[in-house]
CSV table of C-alpha atoms and ligand atoms in Angstrom, one decimal:
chain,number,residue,atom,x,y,z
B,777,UNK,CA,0.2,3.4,18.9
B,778,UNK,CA,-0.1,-0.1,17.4
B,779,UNK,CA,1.0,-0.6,14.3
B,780,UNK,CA,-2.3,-2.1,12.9
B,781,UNK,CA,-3.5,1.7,13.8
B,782,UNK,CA,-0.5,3.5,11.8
B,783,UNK,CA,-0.9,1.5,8.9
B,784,UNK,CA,-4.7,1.4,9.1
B,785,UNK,CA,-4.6,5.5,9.4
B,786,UNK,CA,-2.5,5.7,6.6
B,787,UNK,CA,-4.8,3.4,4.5
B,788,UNK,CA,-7.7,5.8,5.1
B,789,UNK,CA,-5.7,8.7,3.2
B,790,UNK,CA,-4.7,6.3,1.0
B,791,UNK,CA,-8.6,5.8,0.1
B,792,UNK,CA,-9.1,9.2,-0.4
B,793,UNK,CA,-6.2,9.7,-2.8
B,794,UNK,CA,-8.0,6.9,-4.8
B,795,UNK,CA,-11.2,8.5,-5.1
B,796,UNK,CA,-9.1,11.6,-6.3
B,797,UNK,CA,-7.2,9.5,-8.9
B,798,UNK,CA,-11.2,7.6,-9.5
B,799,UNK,CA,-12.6,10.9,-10.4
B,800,UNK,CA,-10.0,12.8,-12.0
B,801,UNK,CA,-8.3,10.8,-14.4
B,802,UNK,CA,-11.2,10.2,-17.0
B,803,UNK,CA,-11.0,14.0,-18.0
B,804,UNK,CA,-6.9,14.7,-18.2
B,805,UNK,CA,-6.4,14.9,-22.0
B,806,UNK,CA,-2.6,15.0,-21.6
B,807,UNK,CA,-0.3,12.3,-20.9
B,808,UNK,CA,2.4,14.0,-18.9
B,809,UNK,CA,-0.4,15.5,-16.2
B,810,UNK,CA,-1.8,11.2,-15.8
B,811,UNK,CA,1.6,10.2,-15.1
B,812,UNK,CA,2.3,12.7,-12.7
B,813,UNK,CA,-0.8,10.9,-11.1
B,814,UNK,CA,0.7,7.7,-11.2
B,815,UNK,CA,4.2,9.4,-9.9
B,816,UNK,CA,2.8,10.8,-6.7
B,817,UNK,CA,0.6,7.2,-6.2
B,818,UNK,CA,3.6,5.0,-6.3
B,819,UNK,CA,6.1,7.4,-3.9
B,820,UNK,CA,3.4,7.6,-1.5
B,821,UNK,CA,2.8,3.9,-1.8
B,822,UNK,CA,6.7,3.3,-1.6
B,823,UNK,CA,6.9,4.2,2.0
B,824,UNK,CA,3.5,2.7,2.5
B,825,UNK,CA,4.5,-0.9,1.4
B,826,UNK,CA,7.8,-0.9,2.3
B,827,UNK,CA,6.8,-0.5,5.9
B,828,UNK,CA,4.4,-3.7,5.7
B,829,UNK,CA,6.9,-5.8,3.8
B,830,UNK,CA,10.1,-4.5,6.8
B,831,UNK,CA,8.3,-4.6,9.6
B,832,UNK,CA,4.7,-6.7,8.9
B,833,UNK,CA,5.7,-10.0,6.8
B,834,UNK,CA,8.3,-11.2,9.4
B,835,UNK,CA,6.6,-11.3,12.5
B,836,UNK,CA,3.5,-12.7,10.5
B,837,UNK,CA,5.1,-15.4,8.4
B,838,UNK,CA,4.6,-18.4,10.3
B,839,UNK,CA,1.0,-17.2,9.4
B,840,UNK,CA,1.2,-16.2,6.0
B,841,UNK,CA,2.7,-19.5,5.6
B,842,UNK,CA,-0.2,-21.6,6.9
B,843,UNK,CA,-2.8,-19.3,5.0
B,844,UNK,CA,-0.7,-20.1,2.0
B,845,UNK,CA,-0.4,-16.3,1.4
B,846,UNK,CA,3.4,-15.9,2.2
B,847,UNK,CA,4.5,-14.7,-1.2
B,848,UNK,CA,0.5,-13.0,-2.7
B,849,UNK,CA,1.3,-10.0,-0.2
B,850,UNK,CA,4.5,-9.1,-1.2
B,851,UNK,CA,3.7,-10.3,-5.1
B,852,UNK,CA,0.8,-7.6,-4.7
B,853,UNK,CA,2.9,-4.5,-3.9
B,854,UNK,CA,5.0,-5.4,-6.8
B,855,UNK,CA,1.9,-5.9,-9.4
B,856,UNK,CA,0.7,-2.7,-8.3
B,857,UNK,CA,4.2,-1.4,-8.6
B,858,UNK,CA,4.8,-2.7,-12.0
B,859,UNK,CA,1.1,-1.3,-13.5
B,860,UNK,CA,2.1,2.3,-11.8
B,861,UNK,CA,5.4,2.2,-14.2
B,862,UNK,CA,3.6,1.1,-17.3
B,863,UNK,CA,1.5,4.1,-16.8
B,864,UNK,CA,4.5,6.3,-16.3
B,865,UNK,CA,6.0,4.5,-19.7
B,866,UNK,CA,2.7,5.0,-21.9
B,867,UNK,CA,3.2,7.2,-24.9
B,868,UNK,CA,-0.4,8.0,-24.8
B,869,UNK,CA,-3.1,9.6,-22.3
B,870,UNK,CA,-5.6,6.3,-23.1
B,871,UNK,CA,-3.2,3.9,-22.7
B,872,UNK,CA,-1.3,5.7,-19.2
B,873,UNK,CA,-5.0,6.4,-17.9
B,874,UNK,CA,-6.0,2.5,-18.2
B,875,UNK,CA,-2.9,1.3,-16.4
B,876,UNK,CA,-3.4,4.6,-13.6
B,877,UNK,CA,-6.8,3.4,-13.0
B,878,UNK,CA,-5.9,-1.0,-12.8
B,879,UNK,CA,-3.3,0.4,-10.4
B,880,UNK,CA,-6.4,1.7,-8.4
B,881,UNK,CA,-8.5,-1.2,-8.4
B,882,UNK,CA,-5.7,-3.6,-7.8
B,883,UNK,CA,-4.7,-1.1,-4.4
B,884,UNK,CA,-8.3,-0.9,-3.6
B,885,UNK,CA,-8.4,-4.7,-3.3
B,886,UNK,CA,-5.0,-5.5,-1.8
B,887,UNK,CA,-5.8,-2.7,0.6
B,888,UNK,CA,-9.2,-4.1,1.2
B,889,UNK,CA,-7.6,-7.7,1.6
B,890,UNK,CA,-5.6,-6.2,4.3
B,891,UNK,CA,-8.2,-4.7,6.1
B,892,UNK,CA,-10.7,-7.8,6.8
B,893,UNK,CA,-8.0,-10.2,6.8
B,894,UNK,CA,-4.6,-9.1,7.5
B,895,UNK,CA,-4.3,-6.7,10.1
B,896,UNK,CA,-7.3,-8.6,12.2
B,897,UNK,CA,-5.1,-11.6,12.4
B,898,UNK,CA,-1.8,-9.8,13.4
B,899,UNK,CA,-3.9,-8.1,16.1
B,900,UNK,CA,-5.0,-11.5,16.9
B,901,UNK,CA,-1.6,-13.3,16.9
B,902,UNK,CA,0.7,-10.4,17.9
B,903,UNK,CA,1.2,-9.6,21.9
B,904,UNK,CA,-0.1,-6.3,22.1
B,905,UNK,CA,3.4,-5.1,23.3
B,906,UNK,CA,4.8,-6.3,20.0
B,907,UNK,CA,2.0,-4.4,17.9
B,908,UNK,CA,3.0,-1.1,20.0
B,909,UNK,CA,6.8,-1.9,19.6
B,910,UNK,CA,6.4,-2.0,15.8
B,911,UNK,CA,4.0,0.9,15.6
B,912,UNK,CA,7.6,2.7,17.4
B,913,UNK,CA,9.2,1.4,14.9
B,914,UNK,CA,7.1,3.0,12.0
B,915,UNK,CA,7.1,6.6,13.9
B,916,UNK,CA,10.7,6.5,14.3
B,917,UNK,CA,10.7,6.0,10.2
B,918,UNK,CA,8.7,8.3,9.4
B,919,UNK,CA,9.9,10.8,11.4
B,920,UNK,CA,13.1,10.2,9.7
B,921,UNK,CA,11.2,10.7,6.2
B,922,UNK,CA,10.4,14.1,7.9
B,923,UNK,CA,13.1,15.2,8.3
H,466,LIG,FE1,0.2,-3.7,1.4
H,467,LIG,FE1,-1.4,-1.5,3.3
């Protein structure tokens, strides 16, 4: 499997923990059950975004580089990082539910950046024996998660 495929799978669950998040945190009252929300999103997302940043950002700098975008990727996993924890921090449910659900819309549109524009251009500028070695690469790690 190419990486672009692993990464684009785990995007797709990724949307559909969104929508759960979306539609679920306007009616938790208590503060403690919105940031184990935000808990779960960033240790999924951990693993998620460390992958891009180990085994994406190198092999794609020269390209980042030219589009200018070299440091927005990275920058972007840590902004969504950092509004995750100030909705863990929040002493109250309002206050942790507005960060939980900025963390959403700032994933949904880093994710969506990735999509169209990211993993279409390392498809294009990656051999295609690269993209597969990589996509190794991530099962080996994940199968190390596993286990
Ligand atoms: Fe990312
Ligand atoms: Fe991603």
């Amino acid at each position: 499997m190419k990486i672009t495929e692993a990464l684009m799978a785990e995007h797709l669950v990724f949307h559909n923990l969104f929508d759960y998040v979306e539609k679920t945190a306007p009616g938790l009252k208590s503060v403690s059950e919105i940031r184990s929300l935000a808990s779960l999103l960033e240790f999924m997302l951990a693993a998620h975004s460390k992958t891009e940043d180990d085994l994406f950002i190198g092999p794609l700098d020269p390209a980042f580089e030219q589009l200018g975008q070299r440091e927005t990727f990275h920058h972007e996993h840590e902004l969504i990082d950092h509004t995750l924890a100030l909705a863990k921090r929040a002493a109250r449910a309002d206050k942790a539910r507005a960060h939980l659900l900025s963390a959403i819309t700032l994933c949904r549109s880093h994710f969506d950046k990735e999509e169209r524009i990211v993993f279409p251009m390392a498809e294009r500028l990656l051999k295609s024996k690269t993209l597969q070695e990589l996509g190794k690469t991530w099962l080996e790690q994940r199968e190390r998660v596993i286990k």
